[in-house]
PDB file of C-alpha atoms in Angstrom:
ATOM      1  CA  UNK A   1       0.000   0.000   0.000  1.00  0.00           C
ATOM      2  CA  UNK A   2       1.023   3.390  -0.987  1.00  0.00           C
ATOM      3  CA  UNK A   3       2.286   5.574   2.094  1.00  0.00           C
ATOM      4  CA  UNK A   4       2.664   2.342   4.222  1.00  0.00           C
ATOM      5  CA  UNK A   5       6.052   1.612   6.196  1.00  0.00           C
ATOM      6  CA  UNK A   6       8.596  -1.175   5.278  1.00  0.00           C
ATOM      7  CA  UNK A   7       8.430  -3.860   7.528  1.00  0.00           C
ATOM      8  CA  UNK A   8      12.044  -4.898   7.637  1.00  0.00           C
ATOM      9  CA  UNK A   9      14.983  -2.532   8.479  1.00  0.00           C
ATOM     10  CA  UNK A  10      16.690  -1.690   5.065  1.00  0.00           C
ATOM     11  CA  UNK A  11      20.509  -0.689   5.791  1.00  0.00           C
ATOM     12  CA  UNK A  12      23.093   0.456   3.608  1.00  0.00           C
ATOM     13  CA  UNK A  13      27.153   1.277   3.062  1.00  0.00           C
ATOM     14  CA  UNK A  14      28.914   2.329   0.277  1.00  0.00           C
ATOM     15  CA  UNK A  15      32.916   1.124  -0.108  1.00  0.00           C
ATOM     16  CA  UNK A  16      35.729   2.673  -2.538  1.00  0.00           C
ATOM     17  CA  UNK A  17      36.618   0.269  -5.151  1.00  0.00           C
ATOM     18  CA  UNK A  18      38.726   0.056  -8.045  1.00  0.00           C
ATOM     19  CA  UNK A  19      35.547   0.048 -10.295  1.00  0.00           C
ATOM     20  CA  UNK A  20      34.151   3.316  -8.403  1.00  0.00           C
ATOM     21  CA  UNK A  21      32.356   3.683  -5.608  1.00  0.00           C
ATOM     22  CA  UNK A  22      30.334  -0.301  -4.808  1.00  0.00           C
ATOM     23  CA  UNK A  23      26.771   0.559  -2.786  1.00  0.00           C
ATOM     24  CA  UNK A  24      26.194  -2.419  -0.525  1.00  0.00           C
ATOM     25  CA  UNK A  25      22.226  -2.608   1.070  1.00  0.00           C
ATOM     26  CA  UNK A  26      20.559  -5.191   3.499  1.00  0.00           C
ATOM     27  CA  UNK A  27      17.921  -6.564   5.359  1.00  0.00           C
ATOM     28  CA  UNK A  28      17.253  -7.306   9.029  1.00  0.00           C
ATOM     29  CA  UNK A  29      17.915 -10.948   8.877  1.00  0.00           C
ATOM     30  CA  UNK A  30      17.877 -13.046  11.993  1.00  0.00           C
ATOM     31  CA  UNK A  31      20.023 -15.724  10.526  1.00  0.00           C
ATOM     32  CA  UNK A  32      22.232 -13.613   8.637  1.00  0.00           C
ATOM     33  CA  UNK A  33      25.592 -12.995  10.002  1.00  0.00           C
ATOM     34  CA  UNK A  34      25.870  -9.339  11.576  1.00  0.00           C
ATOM     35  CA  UNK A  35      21.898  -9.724  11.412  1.00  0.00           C
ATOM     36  CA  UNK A  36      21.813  -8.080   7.723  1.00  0.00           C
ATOM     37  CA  UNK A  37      21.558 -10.458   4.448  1.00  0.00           C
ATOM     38  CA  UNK A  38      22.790  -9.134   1.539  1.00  0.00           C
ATOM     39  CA  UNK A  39      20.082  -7.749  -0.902  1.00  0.00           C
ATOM     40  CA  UNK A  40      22.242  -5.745  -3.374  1.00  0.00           C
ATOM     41  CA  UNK A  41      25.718  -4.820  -4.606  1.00  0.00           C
ATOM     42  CA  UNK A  42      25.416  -2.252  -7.235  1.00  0.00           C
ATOM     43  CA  UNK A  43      27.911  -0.200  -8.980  1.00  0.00           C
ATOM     44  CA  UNK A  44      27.694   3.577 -10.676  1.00  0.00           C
ATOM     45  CA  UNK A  45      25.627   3.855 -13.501  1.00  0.00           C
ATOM     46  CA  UNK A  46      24.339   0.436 -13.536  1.00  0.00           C
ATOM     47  CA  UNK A  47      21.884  -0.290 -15.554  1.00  0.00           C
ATOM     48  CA  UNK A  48      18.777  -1.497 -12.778  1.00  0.00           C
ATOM     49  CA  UNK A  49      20.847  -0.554  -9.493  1.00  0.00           C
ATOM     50  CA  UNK A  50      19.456   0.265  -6.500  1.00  0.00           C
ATOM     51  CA  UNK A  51      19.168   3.265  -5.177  1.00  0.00           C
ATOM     52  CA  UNK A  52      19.148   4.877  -2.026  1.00  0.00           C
ATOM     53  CA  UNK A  53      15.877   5.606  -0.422  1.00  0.00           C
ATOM     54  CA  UNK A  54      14.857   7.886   2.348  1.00  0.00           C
ATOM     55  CA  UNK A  55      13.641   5.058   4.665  1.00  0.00           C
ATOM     56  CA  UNK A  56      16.927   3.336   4.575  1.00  0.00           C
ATOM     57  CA  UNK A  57      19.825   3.657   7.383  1.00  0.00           C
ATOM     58  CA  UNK A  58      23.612   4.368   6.618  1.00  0.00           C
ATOM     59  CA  UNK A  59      24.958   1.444   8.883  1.00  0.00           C
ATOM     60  CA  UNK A  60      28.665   0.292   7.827  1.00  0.00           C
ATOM     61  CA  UNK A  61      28.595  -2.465  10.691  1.00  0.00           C
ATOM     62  CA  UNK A  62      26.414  -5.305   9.476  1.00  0.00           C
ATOM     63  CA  UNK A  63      28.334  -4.753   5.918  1.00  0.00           C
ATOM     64  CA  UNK A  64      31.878  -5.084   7.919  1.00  0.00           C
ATOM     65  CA  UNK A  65      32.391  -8.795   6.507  1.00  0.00           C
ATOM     66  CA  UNK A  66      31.464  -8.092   2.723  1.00  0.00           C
ATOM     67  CA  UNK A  67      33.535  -5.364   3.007  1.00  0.00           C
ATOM     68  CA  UNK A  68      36.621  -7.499   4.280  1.00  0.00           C
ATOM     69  CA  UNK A  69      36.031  -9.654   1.762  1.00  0.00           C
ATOM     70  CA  UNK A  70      35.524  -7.474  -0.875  1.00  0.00           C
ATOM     71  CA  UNK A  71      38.484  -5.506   0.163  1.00  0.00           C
ATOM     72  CA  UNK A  72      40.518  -8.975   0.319  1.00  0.00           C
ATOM     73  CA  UNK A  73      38.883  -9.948  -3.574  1.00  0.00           C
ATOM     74  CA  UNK A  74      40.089  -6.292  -4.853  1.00  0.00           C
ATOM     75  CA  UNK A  75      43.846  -6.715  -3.463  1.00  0.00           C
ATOM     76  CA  UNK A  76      43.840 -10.824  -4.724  1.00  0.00           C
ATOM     77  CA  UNK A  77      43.902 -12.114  -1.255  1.00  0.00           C
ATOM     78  CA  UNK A  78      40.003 -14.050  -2.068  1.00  0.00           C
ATOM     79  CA  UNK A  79      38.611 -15.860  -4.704  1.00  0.00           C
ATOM     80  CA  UNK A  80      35.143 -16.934  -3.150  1.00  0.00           C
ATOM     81  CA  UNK A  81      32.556 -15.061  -1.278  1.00  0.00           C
ATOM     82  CA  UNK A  82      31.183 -16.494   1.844  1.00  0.00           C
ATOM     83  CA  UNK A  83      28.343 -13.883   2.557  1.00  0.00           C
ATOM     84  CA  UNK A  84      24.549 -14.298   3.855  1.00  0.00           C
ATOM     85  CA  UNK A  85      22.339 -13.105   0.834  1.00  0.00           C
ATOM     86  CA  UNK A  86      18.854 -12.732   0.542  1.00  0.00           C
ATOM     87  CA  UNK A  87      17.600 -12.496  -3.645  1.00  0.00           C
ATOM     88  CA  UNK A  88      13.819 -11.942  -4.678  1.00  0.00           C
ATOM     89  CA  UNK A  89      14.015 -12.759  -8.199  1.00  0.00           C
ATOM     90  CA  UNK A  90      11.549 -15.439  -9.911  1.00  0.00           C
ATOM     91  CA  UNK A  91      12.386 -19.153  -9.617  1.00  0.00           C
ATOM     92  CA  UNK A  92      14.321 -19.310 -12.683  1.00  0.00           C
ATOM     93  CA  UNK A  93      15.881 -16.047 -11.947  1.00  0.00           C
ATOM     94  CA  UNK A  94      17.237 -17.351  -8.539  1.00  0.00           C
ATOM     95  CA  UNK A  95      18.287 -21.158 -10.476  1.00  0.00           C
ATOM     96  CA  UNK A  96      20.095 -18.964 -12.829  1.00  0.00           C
ATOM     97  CA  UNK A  97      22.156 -16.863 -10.011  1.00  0.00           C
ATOM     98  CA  UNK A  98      22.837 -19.831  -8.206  1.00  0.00           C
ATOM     99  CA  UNK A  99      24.563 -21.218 -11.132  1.00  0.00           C
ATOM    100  CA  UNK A 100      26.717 -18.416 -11.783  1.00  0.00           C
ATOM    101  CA  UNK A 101      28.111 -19.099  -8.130  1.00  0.00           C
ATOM    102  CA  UNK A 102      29.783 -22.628  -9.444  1.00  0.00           C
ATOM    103  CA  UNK A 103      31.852 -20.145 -12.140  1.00  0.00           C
ATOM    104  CA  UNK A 104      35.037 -20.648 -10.737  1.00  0.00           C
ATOM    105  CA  UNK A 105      37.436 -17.734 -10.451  1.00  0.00           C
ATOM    106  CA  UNK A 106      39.466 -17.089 -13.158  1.00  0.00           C
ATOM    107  CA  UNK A 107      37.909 -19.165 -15.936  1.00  0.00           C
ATOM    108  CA  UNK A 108      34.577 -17.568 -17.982  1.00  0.00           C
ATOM    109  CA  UNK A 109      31.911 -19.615 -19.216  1.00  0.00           C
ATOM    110  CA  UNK A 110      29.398 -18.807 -22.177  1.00  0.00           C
ATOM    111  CA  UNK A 111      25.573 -18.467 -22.568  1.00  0.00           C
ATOM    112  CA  UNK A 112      25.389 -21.478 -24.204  1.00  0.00           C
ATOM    113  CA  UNK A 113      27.210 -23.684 -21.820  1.00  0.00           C
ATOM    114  CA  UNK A 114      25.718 -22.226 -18.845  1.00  0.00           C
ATOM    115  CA  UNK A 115      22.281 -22.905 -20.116  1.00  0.00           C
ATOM    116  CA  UNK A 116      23.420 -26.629 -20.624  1.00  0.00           C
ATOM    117  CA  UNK A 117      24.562 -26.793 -17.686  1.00  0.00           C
ATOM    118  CA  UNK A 118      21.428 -26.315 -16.240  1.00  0.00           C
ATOM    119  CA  UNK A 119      19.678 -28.672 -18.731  1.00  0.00           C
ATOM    120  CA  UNK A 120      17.727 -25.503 -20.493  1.00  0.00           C
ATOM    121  CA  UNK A 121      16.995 -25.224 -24.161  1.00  0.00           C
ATOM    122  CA  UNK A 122      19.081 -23.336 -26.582  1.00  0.00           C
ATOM    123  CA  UNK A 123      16.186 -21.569 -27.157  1.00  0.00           C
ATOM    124  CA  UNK A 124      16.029 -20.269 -23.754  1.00  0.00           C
ATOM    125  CA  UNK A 125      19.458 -18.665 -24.112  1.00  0.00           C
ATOM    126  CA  UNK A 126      17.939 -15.180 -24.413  1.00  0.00           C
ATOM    127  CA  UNK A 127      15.704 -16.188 -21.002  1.00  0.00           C
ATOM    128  CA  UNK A 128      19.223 -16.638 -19.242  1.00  0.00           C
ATOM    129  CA  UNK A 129      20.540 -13.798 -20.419  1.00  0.00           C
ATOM    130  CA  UNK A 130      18.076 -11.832 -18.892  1.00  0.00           C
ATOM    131  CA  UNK A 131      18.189 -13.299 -16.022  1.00  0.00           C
ATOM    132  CA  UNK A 132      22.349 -12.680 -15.650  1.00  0.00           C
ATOM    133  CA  UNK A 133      21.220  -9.156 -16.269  1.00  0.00           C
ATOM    134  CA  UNK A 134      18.775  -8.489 -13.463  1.00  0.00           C
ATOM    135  CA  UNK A 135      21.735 -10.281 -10.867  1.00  0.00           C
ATOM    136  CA  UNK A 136      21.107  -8.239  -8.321  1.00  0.00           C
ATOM    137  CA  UNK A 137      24.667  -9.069  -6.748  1.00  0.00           C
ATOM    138  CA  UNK A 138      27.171  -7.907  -8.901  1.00  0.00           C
ATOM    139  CA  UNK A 139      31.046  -9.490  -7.853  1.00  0.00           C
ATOM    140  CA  UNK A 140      29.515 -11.641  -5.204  1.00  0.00           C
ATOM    141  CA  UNK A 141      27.321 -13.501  -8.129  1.00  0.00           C
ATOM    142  CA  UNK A 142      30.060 -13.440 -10.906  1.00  0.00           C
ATOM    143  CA  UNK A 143      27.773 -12.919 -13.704  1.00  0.00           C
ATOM    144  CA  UNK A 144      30.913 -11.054 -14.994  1.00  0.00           C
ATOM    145  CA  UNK A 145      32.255 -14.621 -15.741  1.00  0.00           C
ATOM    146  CA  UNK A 146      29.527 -15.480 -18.550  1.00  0.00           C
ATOM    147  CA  UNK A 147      30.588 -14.598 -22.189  1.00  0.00           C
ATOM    148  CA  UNK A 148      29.872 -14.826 -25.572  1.00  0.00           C
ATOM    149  CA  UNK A 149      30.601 -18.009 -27.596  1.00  0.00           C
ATOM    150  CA  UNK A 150      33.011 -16.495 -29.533  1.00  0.00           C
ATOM    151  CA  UNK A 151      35.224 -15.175 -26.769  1.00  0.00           C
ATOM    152  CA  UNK A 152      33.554 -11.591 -27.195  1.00  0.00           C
ATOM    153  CA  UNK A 153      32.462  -9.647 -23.719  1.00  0.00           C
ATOM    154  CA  UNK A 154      29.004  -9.803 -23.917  1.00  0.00           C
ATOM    155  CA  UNK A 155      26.366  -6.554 -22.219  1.00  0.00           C
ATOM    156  CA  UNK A 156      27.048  -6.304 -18.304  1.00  0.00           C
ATOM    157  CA  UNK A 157      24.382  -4.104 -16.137  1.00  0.00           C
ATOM    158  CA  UNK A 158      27.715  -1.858 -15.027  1.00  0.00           C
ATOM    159  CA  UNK A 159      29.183  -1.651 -18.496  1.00  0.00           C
ATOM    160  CA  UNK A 160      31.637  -4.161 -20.752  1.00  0.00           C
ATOM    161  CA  UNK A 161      34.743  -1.828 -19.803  1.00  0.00           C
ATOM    162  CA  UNK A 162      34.062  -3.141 -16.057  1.00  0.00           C
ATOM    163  CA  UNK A 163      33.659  -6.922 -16.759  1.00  0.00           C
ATOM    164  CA  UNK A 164      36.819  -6.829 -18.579  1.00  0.00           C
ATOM    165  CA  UNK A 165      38.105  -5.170 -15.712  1.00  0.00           C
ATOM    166  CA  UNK A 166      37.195  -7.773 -13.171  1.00  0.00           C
ATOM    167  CA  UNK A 167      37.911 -10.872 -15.586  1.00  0.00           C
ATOM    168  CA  UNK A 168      41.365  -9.427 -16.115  1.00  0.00           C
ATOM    169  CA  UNK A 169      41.563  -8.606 -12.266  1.00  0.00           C
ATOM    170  CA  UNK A 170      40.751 -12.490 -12.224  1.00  0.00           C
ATOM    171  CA  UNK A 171      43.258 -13.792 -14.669  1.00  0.00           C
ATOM    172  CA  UNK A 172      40.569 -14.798 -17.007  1.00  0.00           C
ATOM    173  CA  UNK A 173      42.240 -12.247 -19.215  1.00  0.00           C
ATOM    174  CA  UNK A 174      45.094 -10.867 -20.336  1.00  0.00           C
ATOM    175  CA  UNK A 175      45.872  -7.012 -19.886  1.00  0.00           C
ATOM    176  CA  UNK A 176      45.822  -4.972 -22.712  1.00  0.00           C
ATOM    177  CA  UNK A 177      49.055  -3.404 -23.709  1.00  0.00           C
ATOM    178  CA  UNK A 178      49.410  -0.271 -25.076  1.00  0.00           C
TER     179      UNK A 178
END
């Protein structure tokens, strides 16, 4: 209803990173660590990110251990995430970010395989690409690790300069020399 309070507590942090300034928010979350579960990582200018609203609380200390390990991914000291998160996408939405979690760092997968792997039609290959779209979760969920099937980088909500970024941050691929 229009006018009508949240009933959970939304909290929110922002924390410098090499791809510009990451905005982290949350939910009250009994079983959460730190009591918050992850809702969204979003970057500037992406396309879909959240945004901050006036009923939500600055609060850097349920966010202190994604930013650790955030912090430890950015300097090459982590290679898997092991946060609380909390999605709301549809049921093929939330199969599809699941699967992006088995990605491991450093390699890429494409479309294609990724929609084998999860026994889908080629014909739902557009479906899946959607759904890698509207990953709320950004890093954490590495949809940055899906490309195309000819080795080309492929649309990412916070732009293709980014995901090159972060697969070359991975050693997925080389840097470019100039």
């Amino acid at each position: 209803m229009p006018g009508t309070a949240p009933t959970t507590a939304t909290r929110y942090t922002t924390l410098d990173s090499p791809l510009g300034e990451l905005l982290l928010v949350g939910e009250e979350s009994p079983t959460a660590p730190g009591g918050t579960a992850l809702t969204s990582l979003s970057m500037p200018d992406q396309r879909g990110a959240a945004t901050v609203q006036p009923h939500w609380r600055r609060d850097p200390y349920p966010f202190a251990e994604a930013v650790r390990q955030l912090r430890a991914y950015f300097a090459g000291d982590r290679t898997r995430f092991e946060l609380g998160f909390r999605t709301t996408g549809t049921e093929f939405q939330e199969r599809v970010w699941r699967a992006l979690e088995a990605i491991p760092y450093g390699t890429t997968t494409t479309y294609g395989r990724l929609a084998e792997s999860l026994d889908m039609p080629r014909s739902d290959v557009r479906a899946l690409g959607a759904a890698i779209g509207a990953n709320p979760l950004l890093i954490l969920r590495p949809c940055h690790r899906v490309i195309g099937a000819d080795g080309t980088m492929r649309g990412y909500a916070a732009g293709v300069a980014r995901k090159t970024a972060l697969l070359t941050h991975e050693g997925a691929l080389q840097p470019t020399l100039i």
